[in-house]
CSV table of C-alpha atoms in Angstrom, one decimal:
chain,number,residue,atom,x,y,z
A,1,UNK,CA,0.0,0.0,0.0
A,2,UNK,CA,1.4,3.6,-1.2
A,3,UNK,CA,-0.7,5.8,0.6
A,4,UNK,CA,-1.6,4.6,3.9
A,5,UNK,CA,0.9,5.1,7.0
A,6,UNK,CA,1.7,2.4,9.8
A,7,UNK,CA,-1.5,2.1,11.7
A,8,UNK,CA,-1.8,2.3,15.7
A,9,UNK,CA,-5.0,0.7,17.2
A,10,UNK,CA,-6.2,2.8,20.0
A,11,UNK,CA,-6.9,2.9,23.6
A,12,UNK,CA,-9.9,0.9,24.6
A,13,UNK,CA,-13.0,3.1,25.9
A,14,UNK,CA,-13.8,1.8,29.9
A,15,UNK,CA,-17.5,1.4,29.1
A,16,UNK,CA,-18.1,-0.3,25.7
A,17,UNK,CA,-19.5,-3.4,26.2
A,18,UNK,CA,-21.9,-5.2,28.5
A,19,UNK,CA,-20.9,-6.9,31.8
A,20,UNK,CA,-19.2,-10.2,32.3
A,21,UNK,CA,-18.2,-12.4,34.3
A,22,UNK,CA,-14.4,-13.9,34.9
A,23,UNK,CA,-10.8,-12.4,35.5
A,24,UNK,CA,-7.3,-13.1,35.6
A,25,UNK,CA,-6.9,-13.8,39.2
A,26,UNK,CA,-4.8,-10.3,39.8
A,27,UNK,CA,-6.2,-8.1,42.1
A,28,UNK,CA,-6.4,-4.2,42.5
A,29,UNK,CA,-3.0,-2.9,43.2
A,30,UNK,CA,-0.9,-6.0,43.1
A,31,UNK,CA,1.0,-4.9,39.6
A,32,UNK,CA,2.5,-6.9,37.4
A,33,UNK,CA,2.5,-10.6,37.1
A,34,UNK,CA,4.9,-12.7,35.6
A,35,UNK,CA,2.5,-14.0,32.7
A,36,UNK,CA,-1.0,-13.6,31.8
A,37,UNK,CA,-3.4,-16.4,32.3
A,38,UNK,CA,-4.0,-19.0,29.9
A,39,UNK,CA,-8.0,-19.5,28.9
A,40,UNK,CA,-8.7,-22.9,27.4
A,41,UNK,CA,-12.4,-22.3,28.8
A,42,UNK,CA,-12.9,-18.4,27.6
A,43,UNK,CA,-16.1,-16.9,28.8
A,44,UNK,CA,-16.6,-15.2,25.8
A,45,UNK,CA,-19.1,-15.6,22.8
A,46,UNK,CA,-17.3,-14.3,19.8
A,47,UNK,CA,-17.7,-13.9,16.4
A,48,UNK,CA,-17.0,-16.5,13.9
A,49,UNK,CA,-14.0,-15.4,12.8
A,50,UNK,CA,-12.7,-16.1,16.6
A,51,UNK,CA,-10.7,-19.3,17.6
A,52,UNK,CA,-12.3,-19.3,21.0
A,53,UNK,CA,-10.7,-22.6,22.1
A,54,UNK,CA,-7.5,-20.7,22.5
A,55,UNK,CA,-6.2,-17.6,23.4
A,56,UNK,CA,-5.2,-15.8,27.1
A,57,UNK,CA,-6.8,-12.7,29.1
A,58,UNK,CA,-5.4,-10.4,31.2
A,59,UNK,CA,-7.2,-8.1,34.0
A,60,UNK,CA,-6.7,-4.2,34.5
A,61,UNK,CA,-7.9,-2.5,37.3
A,62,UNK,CA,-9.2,0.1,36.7
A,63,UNK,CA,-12.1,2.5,37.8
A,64,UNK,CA,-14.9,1.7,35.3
A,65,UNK,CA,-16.2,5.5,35.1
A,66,UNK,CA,-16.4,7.7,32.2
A,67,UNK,CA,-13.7,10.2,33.6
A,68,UNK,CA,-10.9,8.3,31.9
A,69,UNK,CA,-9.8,5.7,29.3
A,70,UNK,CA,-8.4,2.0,30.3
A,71,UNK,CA,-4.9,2.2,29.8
A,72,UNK,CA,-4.3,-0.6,27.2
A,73,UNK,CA,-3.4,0.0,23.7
A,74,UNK,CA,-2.1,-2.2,20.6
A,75,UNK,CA,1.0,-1.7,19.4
A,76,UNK,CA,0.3,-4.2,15.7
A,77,UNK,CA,3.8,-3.6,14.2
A,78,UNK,CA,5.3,-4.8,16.9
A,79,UNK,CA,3.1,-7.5,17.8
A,80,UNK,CA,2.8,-6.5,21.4
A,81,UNK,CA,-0.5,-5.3,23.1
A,82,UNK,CA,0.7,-2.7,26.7
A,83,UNK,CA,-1.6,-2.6,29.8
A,84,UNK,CA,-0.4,0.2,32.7
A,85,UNK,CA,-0.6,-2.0,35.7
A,86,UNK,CA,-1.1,-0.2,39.3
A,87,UNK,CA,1.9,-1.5,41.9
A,88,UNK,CA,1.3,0.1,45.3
A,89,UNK,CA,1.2,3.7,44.8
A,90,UNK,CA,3.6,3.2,41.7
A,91,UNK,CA,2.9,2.0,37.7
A,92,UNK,CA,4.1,-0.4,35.8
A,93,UNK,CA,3.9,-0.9,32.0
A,94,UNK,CA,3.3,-4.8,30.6
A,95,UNK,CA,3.8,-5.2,26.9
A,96,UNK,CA,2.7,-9.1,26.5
A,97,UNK,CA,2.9,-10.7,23.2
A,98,UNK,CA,-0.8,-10.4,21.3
A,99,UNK,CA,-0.2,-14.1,20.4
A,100,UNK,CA,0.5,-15.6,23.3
A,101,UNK,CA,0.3,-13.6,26.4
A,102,UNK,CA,3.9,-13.8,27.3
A,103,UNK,CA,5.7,-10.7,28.6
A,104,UNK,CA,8.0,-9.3,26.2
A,105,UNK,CA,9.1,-6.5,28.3
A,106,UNK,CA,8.1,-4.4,31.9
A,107,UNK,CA,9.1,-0.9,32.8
A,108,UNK,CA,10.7,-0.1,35.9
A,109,UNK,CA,8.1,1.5,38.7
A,110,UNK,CA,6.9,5.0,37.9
A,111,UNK,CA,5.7,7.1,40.2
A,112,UNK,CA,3.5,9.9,38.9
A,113,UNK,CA,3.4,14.1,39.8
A,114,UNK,CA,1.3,14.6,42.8
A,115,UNK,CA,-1.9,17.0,42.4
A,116,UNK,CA,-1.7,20.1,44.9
A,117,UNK,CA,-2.7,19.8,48.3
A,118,UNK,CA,-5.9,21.4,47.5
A,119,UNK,CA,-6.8,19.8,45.0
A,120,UNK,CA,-9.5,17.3,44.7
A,121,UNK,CA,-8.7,13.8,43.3
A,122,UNK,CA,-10.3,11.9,40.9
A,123,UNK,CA,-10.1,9.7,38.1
A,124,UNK,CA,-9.5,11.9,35.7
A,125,UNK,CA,-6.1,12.8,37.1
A,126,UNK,CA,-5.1,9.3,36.9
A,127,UNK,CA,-2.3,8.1,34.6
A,128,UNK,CA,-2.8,7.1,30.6
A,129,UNK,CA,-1.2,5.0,28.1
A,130,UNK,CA,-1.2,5.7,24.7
A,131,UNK,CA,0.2,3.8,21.6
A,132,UNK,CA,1.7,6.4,18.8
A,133,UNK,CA,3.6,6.1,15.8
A,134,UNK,CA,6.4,8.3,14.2
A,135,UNK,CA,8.9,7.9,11.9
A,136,UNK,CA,8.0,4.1,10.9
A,137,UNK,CA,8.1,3.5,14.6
A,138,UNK,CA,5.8,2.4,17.3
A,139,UNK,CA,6.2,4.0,20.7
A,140,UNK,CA,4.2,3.1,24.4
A,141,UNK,CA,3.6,6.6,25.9
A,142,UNK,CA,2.3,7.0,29.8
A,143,UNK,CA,1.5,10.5,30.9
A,144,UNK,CA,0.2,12.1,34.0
A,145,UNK,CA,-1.1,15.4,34.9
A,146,UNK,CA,-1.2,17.0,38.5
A,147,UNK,CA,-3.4,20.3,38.5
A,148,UNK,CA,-2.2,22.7,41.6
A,149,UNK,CA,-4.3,25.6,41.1
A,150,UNK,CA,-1.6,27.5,42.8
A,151,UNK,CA,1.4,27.4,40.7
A,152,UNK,CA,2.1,26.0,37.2
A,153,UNK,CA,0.8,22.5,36.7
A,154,UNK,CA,2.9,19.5,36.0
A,155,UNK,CA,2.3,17.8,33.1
A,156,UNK,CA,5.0,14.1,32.8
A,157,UNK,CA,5.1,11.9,29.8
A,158,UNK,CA,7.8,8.4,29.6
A,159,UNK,CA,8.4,7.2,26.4
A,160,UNK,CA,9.6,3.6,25.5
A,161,UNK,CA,9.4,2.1,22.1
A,162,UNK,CA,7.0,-0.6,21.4
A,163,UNK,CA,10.1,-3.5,20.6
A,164,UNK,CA,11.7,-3.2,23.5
A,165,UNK,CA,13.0,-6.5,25.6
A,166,UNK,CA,13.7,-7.5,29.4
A,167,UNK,CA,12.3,-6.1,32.5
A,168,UNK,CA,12.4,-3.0,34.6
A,169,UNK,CA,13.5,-1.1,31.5
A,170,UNK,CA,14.0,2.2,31.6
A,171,UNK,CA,12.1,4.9,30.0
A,172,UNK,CA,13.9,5.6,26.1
A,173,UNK,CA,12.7,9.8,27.2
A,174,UNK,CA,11.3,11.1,29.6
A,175,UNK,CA,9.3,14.5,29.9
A,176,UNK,CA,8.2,17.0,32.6
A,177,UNK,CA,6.9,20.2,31.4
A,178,UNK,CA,5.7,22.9,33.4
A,179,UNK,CA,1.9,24.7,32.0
A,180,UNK,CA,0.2,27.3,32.6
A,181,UNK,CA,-3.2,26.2,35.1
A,182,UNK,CA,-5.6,24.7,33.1
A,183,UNK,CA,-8.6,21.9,32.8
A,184,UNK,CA,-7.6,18.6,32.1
A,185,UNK,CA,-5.4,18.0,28.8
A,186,UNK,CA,-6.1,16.0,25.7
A,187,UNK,CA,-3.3,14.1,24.5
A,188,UNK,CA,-3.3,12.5,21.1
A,189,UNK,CA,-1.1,11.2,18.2
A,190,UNK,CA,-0.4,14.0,16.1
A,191,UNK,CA,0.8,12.8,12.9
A,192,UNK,CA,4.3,13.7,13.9
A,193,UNK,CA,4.5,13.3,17.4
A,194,UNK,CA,2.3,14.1,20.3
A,195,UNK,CA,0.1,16.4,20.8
A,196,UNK,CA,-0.9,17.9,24.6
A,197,UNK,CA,-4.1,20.2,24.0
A,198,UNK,CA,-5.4,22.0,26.8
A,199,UNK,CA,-9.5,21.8,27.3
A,200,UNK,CA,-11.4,25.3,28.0
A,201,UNK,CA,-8.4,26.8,27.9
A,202,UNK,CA,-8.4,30.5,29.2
A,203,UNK,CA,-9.2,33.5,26.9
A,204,UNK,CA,-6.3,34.3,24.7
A,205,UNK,CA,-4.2,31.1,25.6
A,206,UNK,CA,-5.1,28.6,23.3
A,207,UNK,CA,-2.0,27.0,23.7
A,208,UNK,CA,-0.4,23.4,21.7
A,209,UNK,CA,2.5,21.7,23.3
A,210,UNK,CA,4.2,19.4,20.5
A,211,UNK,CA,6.7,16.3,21.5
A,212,UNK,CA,8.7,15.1,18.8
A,213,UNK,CA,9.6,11.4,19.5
A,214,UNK,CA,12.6,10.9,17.6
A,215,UNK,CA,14.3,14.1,18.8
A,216,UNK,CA,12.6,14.8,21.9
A,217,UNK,CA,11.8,17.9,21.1
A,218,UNK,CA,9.1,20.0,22.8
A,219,UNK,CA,7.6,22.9,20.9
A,220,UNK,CA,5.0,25.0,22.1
A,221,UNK,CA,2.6,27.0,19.8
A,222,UNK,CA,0.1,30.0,20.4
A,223,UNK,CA,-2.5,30.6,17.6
A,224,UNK,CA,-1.1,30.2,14.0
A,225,UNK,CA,-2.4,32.4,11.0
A,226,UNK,CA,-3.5,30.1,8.2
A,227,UNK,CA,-4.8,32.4,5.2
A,228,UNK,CA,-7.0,35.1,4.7
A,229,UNK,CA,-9.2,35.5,1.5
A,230,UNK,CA,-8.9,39.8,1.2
A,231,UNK,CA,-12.4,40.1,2.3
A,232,UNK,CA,-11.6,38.1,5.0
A,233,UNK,CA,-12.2,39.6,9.1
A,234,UNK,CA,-8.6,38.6,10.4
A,235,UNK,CA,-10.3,36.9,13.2
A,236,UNK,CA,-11.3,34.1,11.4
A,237,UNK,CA,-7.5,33.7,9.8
A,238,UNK,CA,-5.9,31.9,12.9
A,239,UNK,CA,-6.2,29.5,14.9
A,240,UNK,CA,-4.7,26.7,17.7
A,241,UNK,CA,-2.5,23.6,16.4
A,242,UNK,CA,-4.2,20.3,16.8
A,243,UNK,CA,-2.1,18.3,14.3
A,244,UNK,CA,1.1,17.7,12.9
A,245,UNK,CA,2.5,17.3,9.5
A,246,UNK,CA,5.2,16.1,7.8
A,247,UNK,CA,5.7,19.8,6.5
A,248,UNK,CA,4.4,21.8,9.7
A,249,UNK,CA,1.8,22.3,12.0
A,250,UNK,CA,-1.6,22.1,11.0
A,251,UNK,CA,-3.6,24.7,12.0
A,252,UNK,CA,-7.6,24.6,13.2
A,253,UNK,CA,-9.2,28.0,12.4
A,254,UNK,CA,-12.3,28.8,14.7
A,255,UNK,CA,-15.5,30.6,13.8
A,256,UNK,CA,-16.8,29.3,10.2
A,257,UNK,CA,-14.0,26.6,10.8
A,258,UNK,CA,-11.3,25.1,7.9
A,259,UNK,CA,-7.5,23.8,8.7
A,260,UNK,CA,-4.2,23.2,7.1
A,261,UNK,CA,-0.7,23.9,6.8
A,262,UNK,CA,0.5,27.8,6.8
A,263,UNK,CA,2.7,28.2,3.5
A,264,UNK,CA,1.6,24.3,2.2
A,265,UNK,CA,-2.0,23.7,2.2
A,266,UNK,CA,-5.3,24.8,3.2
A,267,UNK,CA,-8.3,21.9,3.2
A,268,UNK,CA,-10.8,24.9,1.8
A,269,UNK,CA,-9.0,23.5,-1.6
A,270,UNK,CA,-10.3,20.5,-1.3
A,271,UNK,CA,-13.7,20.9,0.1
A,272,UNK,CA,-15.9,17.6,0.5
A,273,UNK,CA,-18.5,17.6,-1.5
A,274,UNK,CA,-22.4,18.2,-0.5
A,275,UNK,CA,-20.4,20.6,2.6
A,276,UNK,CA,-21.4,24.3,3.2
A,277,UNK,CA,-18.8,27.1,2.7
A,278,UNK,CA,-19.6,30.4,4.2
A,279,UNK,CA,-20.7,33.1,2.2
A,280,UNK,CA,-16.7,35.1,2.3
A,281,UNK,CA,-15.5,31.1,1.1
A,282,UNK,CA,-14.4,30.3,4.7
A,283,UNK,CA,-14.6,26.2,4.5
A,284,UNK,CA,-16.3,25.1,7.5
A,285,UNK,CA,-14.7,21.9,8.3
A,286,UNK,CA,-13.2,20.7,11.8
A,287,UNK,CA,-10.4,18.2,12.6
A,288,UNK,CA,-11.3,15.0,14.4
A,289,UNK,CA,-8.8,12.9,14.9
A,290,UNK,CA,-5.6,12.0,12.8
A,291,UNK,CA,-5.3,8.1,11.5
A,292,UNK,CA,-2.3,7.4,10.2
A,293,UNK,CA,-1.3,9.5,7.3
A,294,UNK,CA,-4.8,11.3,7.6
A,295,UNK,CA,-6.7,13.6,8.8
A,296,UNK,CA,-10.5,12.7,10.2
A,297,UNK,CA,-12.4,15.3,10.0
A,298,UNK,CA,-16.5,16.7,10.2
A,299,UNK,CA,-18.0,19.7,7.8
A,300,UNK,CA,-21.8,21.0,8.0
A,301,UNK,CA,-23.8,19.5,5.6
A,302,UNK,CA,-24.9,22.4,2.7
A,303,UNK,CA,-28.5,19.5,2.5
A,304,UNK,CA,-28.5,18.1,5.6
A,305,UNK,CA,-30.5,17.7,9.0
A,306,UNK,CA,-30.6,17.0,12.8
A,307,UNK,CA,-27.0,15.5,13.7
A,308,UNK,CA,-25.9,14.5,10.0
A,309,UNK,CA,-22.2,15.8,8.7
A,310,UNK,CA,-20.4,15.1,6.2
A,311,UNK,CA,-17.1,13.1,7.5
A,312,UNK,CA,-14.1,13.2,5.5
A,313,UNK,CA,-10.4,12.0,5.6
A,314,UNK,CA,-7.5,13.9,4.0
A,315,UNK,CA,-3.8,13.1,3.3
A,316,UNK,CA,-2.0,14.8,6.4
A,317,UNK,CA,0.8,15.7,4.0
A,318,UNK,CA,-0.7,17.2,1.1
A,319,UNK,CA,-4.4,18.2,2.3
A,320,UNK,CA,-5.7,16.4,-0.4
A,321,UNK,CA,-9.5,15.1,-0.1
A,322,UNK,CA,-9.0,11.4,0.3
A,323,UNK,CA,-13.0,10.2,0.7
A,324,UNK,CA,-16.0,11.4,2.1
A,325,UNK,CA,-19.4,10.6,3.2
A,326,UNK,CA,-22.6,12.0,4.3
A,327,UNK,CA,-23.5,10.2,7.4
A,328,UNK,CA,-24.9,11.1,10.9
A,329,UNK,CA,-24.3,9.4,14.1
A,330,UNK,CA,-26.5,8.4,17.0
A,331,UNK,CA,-29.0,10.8,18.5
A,332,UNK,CA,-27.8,10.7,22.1
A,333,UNK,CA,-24.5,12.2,21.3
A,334,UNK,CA,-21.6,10.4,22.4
A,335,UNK,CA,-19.6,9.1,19.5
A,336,UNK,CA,-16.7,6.3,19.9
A,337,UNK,CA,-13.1,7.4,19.3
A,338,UNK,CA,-12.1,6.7,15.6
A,339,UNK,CA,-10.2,3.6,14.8
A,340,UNK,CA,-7.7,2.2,12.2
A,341,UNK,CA,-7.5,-1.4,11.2
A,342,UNK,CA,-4.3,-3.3,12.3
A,343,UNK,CA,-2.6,-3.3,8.7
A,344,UNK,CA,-3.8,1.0,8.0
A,345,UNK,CA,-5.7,0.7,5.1
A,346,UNK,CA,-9.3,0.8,6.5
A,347,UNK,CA,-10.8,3.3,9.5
A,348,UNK,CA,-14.1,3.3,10.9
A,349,UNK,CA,-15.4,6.5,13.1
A,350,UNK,CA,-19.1,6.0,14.5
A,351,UNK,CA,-21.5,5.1,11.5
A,352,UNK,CA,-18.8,5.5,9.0
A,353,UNK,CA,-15.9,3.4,7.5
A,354,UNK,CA,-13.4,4.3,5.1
A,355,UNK,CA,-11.4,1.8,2.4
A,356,UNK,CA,-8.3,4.6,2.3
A,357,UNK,CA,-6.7,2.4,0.0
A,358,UNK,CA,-9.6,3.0,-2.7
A,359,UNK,CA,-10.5,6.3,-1.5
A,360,UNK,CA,-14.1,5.0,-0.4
A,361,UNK,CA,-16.6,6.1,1.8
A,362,UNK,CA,-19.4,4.1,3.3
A,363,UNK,CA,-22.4,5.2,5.7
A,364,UNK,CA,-24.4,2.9,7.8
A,365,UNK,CA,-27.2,5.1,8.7
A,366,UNK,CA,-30.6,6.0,6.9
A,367,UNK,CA,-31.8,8.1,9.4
A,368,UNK,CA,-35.0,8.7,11.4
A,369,UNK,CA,-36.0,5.4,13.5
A,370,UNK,CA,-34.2,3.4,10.9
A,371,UNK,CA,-31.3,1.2,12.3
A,372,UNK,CA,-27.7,2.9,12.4
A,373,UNK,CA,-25.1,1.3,13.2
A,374,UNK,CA,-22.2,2.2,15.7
A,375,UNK,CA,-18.2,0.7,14.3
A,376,UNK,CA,-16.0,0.0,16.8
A,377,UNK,CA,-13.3,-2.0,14.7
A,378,UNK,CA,-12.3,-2.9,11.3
A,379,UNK,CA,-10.0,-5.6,10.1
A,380,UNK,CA,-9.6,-7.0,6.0
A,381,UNK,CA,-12.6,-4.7,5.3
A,382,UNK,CA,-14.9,-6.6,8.0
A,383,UNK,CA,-16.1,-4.1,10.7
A,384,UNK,CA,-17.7,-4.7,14.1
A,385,UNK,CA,-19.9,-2.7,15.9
A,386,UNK,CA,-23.8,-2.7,17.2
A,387,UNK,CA,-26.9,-1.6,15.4
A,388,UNK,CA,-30.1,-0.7,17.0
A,389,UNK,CA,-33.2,1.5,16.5
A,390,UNK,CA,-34.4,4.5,18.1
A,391,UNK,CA,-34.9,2.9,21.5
A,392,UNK,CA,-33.7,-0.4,21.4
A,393,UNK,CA,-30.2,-1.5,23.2
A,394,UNK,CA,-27.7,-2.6,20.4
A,395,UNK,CA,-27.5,-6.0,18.8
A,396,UNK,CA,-24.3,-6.8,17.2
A,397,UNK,CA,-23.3,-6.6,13.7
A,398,UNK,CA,-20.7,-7.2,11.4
A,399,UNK,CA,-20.3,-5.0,8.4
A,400,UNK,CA,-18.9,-5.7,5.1
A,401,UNK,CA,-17.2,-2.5,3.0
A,402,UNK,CA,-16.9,-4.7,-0.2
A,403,UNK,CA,-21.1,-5.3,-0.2
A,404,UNK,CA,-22.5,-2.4,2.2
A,405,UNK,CA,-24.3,-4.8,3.9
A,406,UNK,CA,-24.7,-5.5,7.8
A,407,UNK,CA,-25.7,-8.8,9.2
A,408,UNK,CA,-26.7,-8.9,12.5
A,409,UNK,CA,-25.3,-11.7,14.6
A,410,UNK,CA,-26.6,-13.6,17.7
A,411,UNK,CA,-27.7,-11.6,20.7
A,412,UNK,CA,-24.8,-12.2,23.4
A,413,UNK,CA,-21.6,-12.1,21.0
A,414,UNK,CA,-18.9,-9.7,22.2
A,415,UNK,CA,-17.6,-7.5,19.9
A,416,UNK,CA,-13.6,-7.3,19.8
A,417,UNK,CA,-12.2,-3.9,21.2
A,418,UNK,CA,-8.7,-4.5,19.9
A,419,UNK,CA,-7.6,-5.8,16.5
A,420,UNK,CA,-4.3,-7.0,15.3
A,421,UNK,CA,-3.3,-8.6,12.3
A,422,UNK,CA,-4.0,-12.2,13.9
A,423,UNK,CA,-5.5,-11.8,17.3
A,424,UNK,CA,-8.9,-9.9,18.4
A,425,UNK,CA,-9.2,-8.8,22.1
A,426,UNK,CA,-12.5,-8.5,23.7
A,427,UNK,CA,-13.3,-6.1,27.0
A,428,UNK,CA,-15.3,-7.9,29.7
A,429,UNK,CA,-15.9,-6.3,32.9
A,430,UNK,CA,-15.3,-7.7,36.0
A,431,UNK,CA,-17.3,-9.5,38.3
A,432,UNK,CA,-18.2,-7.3,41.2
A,433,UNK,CA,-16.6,-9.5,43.5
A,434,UNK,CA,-12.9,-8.8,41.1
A,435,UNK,CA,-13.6,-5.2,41.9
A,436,UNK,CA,-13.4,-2.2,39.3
A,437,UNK,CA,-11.9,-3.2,35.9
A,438,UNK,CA,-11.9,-4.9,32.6
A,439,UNK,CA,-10.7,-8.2,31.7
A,440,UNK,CA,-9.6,-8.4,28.6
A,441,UNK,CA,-9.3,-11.6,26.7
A,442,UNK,CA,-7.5,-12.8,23.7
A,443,UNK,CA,-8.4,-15.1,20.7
A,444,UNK,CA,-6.6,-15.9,17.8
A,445,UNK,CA,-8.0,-15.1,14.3
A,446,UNK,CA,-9.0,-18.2,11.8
């Protein structure tokens, strides 16, 4: 494939799928173990496509709230799948083989930045994991935030690349940097390193922290000017980073919306089509997330209604349009973080998947009560998710890019969270005698 960069699966949500029963045997706080547990009697109902008489689980615990993410990503180049494990009042990162369950490699303890004395705890201000991608290589990033309220907070970052070997390694970089008091931070794979973007950040400090991985670099960037047409009100010409491309930062303008690169590319060029553009040609289009190579992004619908969009990817080099759809999502709101399959070339993000190899675009929503249907993962152009009707819980569904067509499968069958080239993971939770957590379990692909 030519055009589609490594992929990176992503972190797991906490509350995707329905309970369960089973566990690992570790309990809260007692860190790592030496190897996950072997489960020749999984209590999961997979899909077909799912060797269930084999495979291994592991257990994270982990409050089950929707303040924060489990800490468990895929790293698929490297084979290895990376759970942050609590160890006392310290963390430890397990990078077990997606095959097998064996442990390929554990960090030495980390402790992370303590909040201020005043302020109050929660979830939220718990570490993360996160699973990027630069330079043709993977790396496992845990960060941690500690709000004071008083002074600067502290925001700390470790990276170690995703092919490491032994135990108690050492972090490959490590990062404290000091910022300005703000809500809790967003941190995300920007294309070309991290990207640490402060949520409701104060008037006039909409500010971008960068963290090259290669060089460990930190770069910091206030509001960027884009372009302005010459009937353009210079308000609307700049704008906060929140990605990064091979030739610079790219550059989200507010108001009517549109992005790009100063000096390379602006995605007003290559408009989706059936999107509005405001009346002074100000593209209204907002990044989502970058995948890969790409840019995910939503535009307002120039024929649409309620909460339809048109959802777009485009080449994070060269701003080029890439495919698009119009699609909406669910009516209650919440959408599911964007994924890409293990091998790059397909993505899904809510109702929509993409074939970025073809350039295609395919919706699976009609709209109204009819049934939509919610992706979660994608792998060889099969997708998994649940469909449903206007107020009806979700039944599971496969989708198939080549046909368009969804077929519902049994009620019960779990739908894989993770996705590598050979192994699916499913996300049970715990027992509520295990405590707060997810067990996650393992089965080989046919």
């Amino acid at each position: 494939m030519k055009s589609v960069t490594k992929a990176i699966v992503t972190v797991v949500a906490a509350g995707m799928l329905a309970a369960c029963g089973g566990g690992s045997g570790d309990s809260a706080g007692n860190g790592s173990t030496p190897s996950a547990e072997k489960s020749p009697k999984p209590a999961v109902r997979a899909p077909k496509e799912f060797d269930t008489s084999k495979g291994w689980q592991q257990t994270v615990s982990w409050p089950d709230d929707d303040k924060t993410e489990l800490p468990v990503g895929a790293a698929p180049e490297a084979g290895v799948v990376a759970f942050l494990q609590k160890k006392g009042e310290k963390y430890v990162v397990e990078a077990r083989e997606a095959a097998t369950g064996a442990l390929r490699w554990s960090s030495q303890p980390w402790q992370p930045p303590a909040p201020g004395k005043n302020v109050a705890t929660d979830s939220s201000h718990l570490p993360q994991l996160l699973v990027v991608n630069q330079d043709d290589r993977e790396y496992i990033a845990v960060w941690a935030w500690a709000p004071s309220f008083t002074e600067d907070d502290t925001f700390s970052l470790l990276l170690y690349p995703a092919d490491s070997s032994g135990k108690e390694i050492s972090p490959a970089r490590t990062f404290s940097i000091p910022m300005p008091s703000h809500d809790r931070p967003r941190v995300v794979d920007g294309g070309k390193g991290i990207l640490v973007l402060w949520e409701d950040s104060r008037p006039n400090d909409d500010r971008t922290t960068a963290i090259d991985l290669s060089k460990g670099r930190v770069t910091t960037y206030e509001e960027l000017k884009l372009r302005c047409d010459e009937d353009g009100p210079w308000e609307f010409c700049s704008g906060p980073v929140e990605a990064l491309s091979p030739d610079g930062p790219v550059v989200q303008l507010g108001a009517f919306g549109g992005f790009g690169v100063p000096g390379a590319w602006h995605a007003g060029d290559a408009v989706p089509p059936g999107s509005k553009t405001h009346p002074n040609k100000y593209s209204v289009g907002r990044i989502m997330e970058v995948l890969g190579g790409h840019i995910l992004s939503a535009w307002f619908p120039e024929n649409g209604y309620g909460n339809q969009s048109v959802t777009a990817v485009h080449d994070l080099k060269s701003g080029k349009l890439v495919a698009s759809t119009l699609c909406a999502s669910d009516s209650d709101g919440e959408s599911r973080k964007p994924t890409l399959s293990p091998d790059g070339r397909y993505a899904v993000s809510d109702s929509v998947a993409f074939d970025l190899e073809q350039g295609k675009a395919y919706c699976f929503y009609e709209g109204g009560d009819a049934d939509y249907v919610r992706l979660t993962s994608i792998a060889d152009g099969t997708a998994y998710g649940y469909s449903r009707a206007s107020g009806e819980s979700g039944r599971p569904v496969t989708a198939t890019l080549a046909t368009g067509q969804v077929k519902a499968l049994p009620q019960g069958t779990e739908i894989p969270s993770l996705l590598l080239a050979d192994v699916g993971g499913f996300s049970l939770k715990l027992a509520e005698s295990k405590g707060q957590g997810r067990q996650f379990v393992f089965h080989p692909r046919r």
